[in-house]
Every structure is written in C-alpha cells, then in structure tokens.
Short mmCIF file of N, CA and C in Angstrom, two decimals:
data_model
loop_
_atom_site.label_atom_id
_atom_site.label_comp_id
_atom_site.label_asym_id
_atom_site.label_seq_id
_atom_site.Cartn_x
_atom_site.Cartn_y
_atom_site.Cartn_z
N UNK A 1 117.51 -12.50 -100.29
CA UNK A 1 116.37 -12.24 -99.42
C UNK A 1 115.10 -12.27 -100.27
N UNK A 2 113.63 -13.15 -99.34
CA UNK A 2 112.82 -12.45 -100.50
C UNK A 2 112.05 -12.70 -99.75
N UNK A 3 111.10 -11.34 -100.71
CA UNK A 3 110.02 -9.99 -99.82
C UNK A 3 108.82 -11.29 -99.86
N UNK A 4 108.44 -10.86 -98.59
CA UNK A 4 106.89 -11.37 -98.57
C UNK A 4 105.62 -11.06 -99.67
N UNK A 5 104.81 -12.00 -100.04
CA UNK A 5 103.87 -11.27 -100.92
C UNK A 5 102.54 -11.55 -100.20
N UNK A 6 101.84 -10.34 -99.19
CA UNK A 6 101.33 -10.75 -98.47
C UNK A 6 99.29 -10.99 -98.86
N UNK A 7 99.55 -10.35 -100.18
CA UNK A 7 98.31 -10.82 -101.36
C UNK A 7 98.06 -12.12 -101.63
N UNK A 8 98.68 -12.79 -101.84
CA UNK A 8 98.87 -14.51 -102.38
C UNK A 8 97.94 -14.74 -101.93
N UNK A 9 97.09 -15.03 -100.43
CA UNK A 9 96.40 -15.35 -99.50
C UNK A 9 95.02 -15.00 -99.36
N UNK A 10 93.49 -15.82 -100.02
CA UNK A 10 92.61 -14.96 -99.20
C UNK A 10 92.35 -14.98 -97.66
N UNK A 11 92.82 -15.67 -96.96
CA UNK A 11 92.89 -15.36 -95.76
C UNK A 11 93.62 -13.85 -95.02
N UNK A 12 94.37 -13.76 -95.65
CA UNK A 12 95.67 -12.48 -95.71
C UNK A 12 95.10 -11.58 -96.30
N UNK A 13 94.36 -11.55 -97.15
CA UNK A 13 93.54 -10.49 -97.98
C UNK A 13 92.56 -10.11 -96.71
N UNK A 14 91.60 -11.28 -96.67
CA UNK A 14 90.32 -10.79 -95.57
C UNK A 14 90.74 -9.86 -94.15
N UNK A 15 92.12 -10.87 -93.51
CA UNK A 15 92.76 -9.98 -92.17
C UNK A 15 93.31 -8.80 -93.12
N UNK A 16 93.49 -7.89 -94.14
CA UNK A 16 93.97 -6.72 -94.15
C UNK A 16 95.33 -6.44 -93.91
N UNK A 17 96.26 -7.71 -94.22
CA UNK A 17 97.79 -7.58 -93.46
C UNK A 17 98.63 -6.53 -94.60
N UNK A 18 99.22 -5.72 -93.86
CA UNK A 18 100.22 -4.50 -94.72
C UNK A 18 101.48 -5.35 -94.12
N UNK A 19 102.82 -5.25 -95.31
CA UNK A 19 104.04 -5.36 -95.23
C UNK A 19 104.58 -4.13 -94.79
N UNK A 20 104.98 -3.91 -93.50
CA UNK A 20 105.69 -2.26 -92.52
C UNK A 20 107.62 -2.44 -93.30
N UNK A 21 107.61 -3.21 -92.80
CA UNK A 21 109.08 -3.65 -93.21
C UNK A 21 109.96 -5.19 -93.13
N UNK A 22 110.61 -5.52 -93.73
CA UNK A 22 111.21 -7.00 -94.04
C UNK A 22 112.68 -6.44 -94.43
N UNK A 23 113.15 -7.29 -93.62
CA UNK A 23 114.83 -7.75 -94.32
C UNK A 23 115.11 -8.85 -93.88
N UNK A 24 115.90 -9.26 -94.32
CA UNK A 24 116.18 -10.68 -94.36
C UNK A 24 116.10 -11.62 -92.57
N UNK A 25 115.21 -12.30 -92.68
CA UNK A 25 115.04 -12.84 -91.02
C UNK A 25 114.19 -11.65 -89.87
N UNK A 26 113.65 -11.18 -90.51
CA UNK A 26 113.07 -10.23 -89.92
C UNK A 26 111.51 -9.46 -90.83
N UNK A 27 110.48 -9.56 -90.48
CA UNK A 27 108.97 -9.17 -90.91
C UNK A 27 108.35 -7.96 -89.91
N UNK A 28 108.17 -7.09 -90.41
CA UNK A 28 106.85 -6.12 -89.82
C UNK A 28 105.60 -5.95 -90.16
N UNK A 29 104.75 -6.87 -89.92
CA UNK A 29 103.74 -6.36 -90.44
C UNK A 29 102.17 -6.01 -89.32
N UNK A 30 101.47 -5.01 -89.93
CA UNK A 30 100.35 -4.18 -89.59
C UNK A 30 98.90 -5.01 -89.98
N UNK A 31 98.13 -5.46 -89.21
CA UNK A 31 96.45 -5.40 -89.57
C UNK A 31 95.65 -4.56 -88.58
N UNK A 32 95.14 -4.01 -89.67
CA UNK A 32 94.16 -3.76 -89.59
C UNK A 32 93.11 -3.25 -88.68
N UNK A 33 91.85 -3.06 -87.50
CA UNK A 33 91.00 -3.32 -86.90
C UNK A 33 89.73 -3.46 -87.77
N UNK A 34 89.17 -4.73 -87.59
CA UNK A 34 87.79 -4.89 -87.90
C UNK A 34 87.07 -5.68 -87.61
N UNK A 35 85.58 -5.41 -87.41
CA UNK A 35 84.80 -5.60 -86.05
C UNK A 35 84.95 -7.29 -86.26
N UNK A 36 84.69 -7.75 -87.14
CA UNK A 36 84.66 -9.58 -86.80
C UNK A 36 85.73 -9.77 -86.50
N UNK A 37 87.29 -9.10 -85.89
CA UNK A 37 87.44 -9.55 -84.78
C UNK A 37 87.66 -9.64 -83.46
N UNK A 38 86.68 -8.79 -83.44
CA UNK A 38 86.24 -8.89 -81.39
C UNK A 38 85.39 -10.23 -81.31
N UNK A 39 86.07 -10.43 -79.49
CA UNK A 39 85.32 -11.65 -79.16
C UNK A 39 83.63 -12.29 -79.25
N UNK A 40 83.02 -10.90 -78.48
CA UNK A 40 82.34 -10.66 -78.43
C UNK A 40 81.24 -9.61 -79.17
N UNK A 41 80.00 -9.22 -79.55
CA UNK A 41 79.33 -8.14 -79.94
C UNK A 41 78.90 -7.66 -78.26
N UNK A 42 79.47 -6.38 -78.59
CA UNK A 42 79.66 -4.97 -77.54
C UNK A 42 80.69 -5.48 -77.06
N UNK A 43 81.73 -5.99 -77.28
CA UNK A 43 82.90 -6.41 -76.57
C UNK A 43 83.98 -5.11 -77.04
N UNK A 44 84.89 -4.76 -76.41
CA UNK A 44 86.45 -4.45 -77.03
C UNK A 44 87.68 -5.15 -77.20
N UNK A 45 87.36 -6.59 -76.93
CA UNK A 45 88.54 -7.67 -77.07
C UNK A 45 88.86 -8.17 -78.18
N UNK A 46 89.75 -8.32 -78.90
CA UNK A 46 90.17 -9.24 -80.11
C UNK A 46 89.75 -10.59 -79.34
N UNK A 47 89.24 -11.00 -80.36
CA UNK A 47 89.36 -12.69 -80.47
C UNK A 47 91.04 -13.11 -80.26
N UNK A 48 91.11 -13.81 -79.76
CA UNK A 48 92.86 -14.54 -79.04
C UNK A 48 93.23 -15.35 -80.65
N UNK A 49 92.23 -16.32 -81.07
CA UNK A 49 92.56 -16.39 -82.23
C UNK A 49 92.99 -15.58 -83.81
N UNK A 50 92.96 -14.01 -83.57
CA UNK A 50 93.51 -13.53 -84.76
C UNK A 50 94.46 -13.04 -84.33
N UNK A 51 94.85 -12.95 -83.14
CA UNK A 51 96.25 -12.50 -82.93
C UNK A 51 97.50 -13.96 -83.16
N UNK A 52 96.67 -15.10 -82.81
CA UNK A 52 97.77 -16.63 -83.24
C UNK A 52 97.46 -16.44 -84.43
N UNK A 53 97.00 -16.01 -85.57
CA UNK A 53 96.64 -16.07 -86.90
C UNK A 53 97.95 -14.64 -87.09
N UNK A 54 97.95 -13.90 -86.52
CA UNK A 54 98.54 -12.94 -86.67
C UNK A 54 100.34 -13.25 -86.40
N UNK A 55 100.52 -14.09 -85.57
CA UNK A 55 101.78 -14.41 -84.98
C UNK A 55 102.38 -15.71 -85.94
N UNK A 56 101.22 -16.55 -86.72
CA UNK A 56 101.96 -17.57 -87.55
C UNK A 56 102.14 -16.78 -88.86
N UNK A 57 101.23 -16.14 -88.72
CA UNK A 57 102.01 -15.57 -90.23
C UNK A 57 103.44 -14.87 -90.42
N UNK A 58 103.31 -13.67 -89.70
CA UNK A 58 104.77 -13.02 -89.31
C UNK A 58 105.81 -13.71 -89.35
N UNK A 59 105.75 -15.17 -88.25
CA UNK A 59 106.76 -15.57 -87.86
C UNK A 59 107.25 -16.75 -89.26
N UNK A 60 105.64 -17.29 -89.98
CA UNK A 60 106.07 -17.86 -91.37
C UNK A 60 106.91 -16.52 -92.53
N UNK A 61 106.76 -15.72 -92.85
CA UNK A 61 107.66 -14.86 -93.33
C UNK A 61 108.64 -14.32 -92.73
N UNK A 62 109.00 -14.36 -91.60
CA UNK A 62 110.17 -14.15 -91.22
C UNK A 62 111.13 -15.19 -92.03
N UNK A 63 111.18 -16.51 -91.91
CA UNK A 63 111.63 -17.45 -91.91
C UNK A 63 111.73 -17.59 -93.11
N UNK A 64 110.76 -17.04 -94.27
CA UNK A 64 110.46 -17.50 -95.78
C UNK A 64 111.32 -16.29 -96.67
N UNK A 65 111.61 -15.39 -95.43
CA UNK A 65 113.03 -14.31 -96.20
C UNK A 65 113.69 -14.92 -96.26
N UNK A 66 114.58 -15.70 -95.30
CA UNK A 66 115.53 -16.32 -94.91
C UNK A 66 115.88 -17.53 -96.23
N UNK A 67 114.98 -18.58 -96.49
CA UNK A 67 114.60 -19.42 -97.41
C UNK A 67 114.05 -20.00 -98.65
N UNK A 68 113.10 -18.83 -98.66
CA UNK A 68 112.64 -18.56 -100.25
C UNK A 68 111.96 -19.70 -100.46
N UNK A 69 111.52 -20.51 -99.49
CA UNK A 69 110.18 -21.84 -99.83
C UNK A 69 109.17 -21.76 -98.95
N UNK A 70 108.10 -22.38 -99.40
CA UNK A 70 107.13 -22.99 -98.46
C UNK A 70 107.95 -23.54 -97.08
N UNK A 71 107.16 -22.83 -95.97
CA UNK A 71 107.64 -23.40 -94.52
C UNK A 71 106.06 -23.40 -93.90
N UNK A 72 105.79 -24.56 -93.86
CA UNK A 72 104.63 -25.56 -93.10
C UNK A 72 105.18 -25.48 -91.86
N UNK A 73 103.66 -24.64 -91.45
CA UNK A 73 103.59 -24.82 -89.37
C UNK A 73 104.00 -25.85 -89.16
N UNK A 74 104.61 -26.37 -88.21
CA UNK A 74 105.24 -27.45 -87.65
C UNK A 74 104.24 -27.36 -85.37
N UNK A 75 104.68 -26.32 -85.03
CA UNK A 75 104.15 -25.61 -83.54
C UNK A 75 104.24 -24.54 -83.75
N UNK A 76 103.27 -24.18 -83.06
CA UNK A 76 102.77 -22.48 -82.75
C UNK A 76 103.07 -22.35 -81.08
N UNK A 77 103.15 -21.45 -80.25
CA UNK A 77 103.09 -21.52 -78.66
C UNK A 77 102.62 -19.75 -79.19
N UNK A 78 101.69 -19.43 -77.98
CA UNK A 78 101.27 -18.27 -78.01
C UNK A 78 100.73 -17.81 -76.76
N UNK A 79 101.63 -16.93 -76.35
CA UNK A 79 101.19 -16.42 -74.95
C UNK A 79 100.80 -14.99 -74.65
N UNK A 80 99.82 -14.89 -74.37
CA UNK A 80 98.29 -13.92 -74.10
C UNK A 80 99.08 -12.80 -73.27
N UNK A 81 99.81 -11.66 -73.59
CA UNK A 81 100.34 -10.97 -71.84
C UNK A 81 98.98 -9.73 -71.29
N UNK A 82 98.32 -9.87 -72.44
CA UNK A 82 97.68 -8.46 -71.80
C UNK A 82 96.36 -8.46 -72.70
N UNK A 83 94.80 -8.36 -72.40
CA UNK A 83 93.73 -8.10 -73.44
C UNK A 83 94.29 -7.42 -74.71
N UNK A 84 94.43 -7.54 -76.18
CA UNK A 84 93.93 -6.91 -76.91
C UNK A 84 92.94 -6.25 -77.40
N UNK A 85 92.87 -4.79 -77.24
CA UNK A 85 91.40 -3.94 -77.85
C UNK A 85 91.16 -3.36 -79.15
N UNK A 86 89.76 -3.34 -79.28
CA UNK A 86 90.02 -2.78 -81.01
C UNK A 86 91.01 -1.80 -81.09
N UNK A 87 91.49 -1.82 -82.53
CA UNK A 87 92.46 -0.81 -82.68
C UNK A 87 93.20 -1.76 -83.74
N UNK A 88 94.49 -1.03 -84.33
CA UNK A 88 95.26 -1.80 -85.34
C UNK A 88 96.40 -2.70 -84.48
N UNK A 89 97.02 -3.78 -85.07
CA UNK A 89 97.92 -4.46 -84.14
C UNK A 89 99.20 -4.17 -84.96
N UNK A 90 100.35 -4.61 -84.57
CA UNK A 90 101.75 -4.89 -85.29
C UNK A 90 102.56 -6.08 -84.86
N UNK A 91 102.96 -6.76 -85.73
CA UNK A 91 103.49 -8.02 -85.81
C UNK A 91 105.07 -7.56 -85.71
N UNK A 92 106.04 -7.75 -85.54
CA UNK A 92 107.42 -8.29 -85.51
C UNK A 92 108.14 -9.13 -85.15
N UNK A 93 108.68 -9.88 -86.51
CA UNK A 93 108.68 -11.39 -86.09
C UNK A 93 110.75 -11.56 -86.74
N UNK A 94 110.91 -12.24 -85.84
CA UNK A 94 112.95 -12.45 -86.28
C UNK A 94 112.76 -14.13 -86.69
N UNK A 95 113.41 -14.06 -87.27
CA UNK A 95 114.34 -15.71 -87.28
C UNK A 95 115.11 -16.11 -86.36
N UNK A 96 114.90 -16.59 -85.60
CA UNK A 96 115.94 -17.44 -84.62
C UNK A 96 116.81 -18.26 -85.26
N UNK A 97 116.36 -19.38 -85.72
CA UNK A 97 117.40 -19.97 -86.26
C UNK A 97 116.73 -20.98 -87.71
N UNK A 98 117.62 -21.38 -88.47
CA UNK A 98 116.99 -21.93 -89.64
C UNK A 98 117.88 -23.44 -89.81
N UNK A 99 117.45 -24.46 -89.37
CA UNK A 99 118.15 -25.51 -89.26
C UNK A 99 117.23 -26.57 -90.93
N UNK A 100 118.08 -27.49 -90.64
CA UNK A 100 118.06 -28.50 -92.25
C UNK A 100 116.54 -28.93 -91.75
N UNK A 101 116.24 -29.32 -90.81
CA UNK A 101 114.77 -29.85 -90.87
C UNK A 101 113.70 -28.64 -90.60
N UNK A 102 114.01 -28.08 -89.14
CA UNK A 102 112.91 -26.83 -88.89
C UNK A 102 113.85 -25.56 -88.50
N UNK A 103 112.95 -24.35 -88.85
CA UNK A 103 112.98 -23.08 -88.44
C UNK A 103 112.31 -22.78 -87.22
N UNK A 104 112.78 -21.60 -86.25
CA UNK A 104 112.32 -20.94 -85.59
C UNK A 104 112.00 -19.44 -85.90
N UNK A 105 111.24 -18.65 -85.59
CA UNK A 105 110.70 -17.35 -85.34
C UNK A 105 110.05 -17.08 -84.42
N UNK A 106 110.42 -15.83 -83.63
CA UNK A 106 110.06 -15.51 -82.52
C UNK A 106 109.20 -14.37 -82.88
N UNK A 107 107.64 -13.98 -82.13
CA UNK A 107 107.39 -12.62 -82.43
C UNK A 107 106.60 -12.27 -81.33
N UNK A 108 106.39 -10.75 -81.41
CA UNK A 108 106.00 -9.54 -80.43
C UNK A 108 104.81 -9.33 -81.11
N UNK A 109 103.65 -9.06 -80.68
CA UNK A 109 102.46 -8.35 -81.15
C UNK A 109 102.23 -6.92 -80.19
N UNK A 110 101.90 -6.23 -80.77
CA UNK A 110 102.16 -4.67 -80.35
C UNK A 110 101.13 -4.01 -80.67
N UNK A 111 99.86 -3.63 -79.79
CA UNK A 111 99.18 -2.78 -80.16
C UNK A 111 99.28 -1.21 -80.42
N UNK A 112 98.33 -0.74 -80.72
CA UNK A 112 98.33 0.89 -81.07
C UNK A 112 99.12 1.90 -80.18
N UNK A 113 99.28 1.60 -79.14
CA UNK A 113 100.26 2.29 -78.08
C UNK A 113 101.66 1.36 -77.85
N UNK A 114 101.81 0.32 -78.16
CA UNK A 114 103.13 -0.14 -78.52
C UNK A 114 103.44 -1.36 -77.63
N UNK A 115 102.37 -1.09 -76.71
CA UNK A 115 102.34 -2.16 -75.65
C UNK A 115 102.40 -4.05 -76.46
N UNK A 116 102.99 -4.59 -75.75
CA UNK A 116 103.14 -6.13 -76.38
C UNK A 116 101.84 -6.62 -76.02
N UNK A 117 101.13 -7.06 -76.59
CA UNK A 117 100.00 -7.68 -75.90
C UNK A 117 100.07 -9.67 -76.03
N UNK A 118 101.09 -9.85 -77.34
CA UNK A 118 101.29 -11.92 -77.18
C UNK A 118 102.09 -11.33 -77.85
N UNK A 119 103.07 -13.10 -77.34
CA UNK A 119 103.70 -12.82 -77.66
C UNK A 119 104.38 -14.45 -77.86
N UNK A 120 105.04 -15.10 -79.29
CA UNK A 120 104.61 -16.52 -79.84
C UNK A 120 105.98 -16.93 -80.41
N UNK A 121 106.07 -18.34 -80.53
CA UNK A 121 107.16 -18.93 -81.01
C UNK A 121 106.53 -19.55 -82.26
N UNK A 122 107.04 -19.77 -83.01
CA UNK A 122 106.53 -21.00 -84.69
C UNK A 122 107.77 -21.57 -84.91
N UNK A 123 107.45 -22.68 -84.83
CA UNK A 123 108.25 -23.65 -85.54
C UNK A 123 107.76 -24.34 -87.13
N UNK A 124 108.42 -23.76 -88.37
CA UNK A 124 108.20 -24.05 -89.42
C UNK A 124 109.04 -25.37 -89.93
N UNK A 125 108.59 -26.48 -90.67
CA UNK A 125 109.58 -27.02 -91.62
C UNK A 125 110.21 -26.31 -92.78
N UNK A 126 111.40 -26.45 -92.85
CA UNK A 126 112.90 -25.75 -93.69
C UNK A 126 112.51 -26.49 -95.09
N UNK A 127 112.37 -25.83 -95.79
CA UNK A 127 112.23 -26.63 -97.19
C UNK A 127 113.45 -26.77 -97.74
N UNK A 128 113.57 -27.90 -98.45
CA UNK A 128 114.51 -29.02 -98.55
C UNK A 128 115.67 -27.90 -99.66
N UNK A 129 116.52 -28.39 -99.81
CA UNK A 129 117.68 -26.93 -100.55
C UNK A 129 117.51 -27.18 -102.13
#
C-alpha cells in the first residue's frame, strides 16, 4: 500500500488538503474552508469547481494506494446533489476497480454535517507494471 503524500502539490498545498485516513483502495481526505472558494463575494456557495478539484484528487489517491504510480485523469463525471456552503468538506474516495489500462474510483463529498453534497466517478490510466 502506499500513503498519499498530499504536500508534493502546490495546488494541494493552496486547497489545504489533510490526509483523515487511507488504506489500501480507499482515501479520506479533509479541506479546508477558504473564502476564494465561494462562488460568489457575499455568497455562501463553494465554487462547483473545488469540489471536482476535490473529487479528482481523492479518487486519484485512492487508486495510487492501490498502484504506487502516476494515474493521469483519463474522465471525471461529477454530480452536484445539494449547494455546498462555507464550511470544511470531506472527501471519501474507494477503488472500484484497477484494470491493465484504467482505474476506477468512486467518491462522496460530505460536508460539515455529513450530508453528501457531489458526488463523482474518475477514471485514471493504470501505470504500466
């Protein structure tokens, strides 16, 4: 199995992502709330885009326990169930399945009360053995 290193990244640095928990085919991770990303100024909505920023990552470490290489987005699908509001989010993302060309990961985004708010598929390329 191997642990995410979720520093590597300044993108990952700037979103504030904490490692909650990982085992093998499976990622938890926590960001953050901060104001650049609401939609709007005086808004309480996340931007829709840091929660798909939030759902490829997860679901790329899910998959990168599993494999221990680089896995390049291949598709993202990301479906909106409910506004996100400021506050911290939580990622939990599984491995579905890890085939010779692509991976799947499925994940839940979960705000501060636990509620799912998207909820996304990634399809990664499997790096070669």
């Amino acid at each position: 199995m191997h642990k995410p290193d979720l520093s590597e990244s300044p993108y990952q640095r700037f979103l504030g992502l904490e490692l909650v928990h990982h085992e093998e085919g499976l990622v938890e991770i926590r960001m953050p709330f901060r104001e650049e990303f609401l939609r709007d100024d005086g808004s309480d909505w996340l931007h829709g885009g840091i929660l798909s920023a939030l759902i490829d990552i997860a679901g790329d470490y899910a998959v990168y326990s599993k494999t221990g290489g680089d896995v390049p987005t291949v598709d993202l699908r990301v479906d909106y169930l409910r506004p996100a509001k400021r506050g911290c989010l939580t990622a939990i993302a599984r491995t579905v399945k890890v085939g010779r060309r692509v991976s799947i990961a499925d994940v839940d985004v979960k705000d501060e009360q636990g509620q799912v708010v998207a909820v996304g598929r990634g399809v990664y390329a499997t790096p070669a053995p």
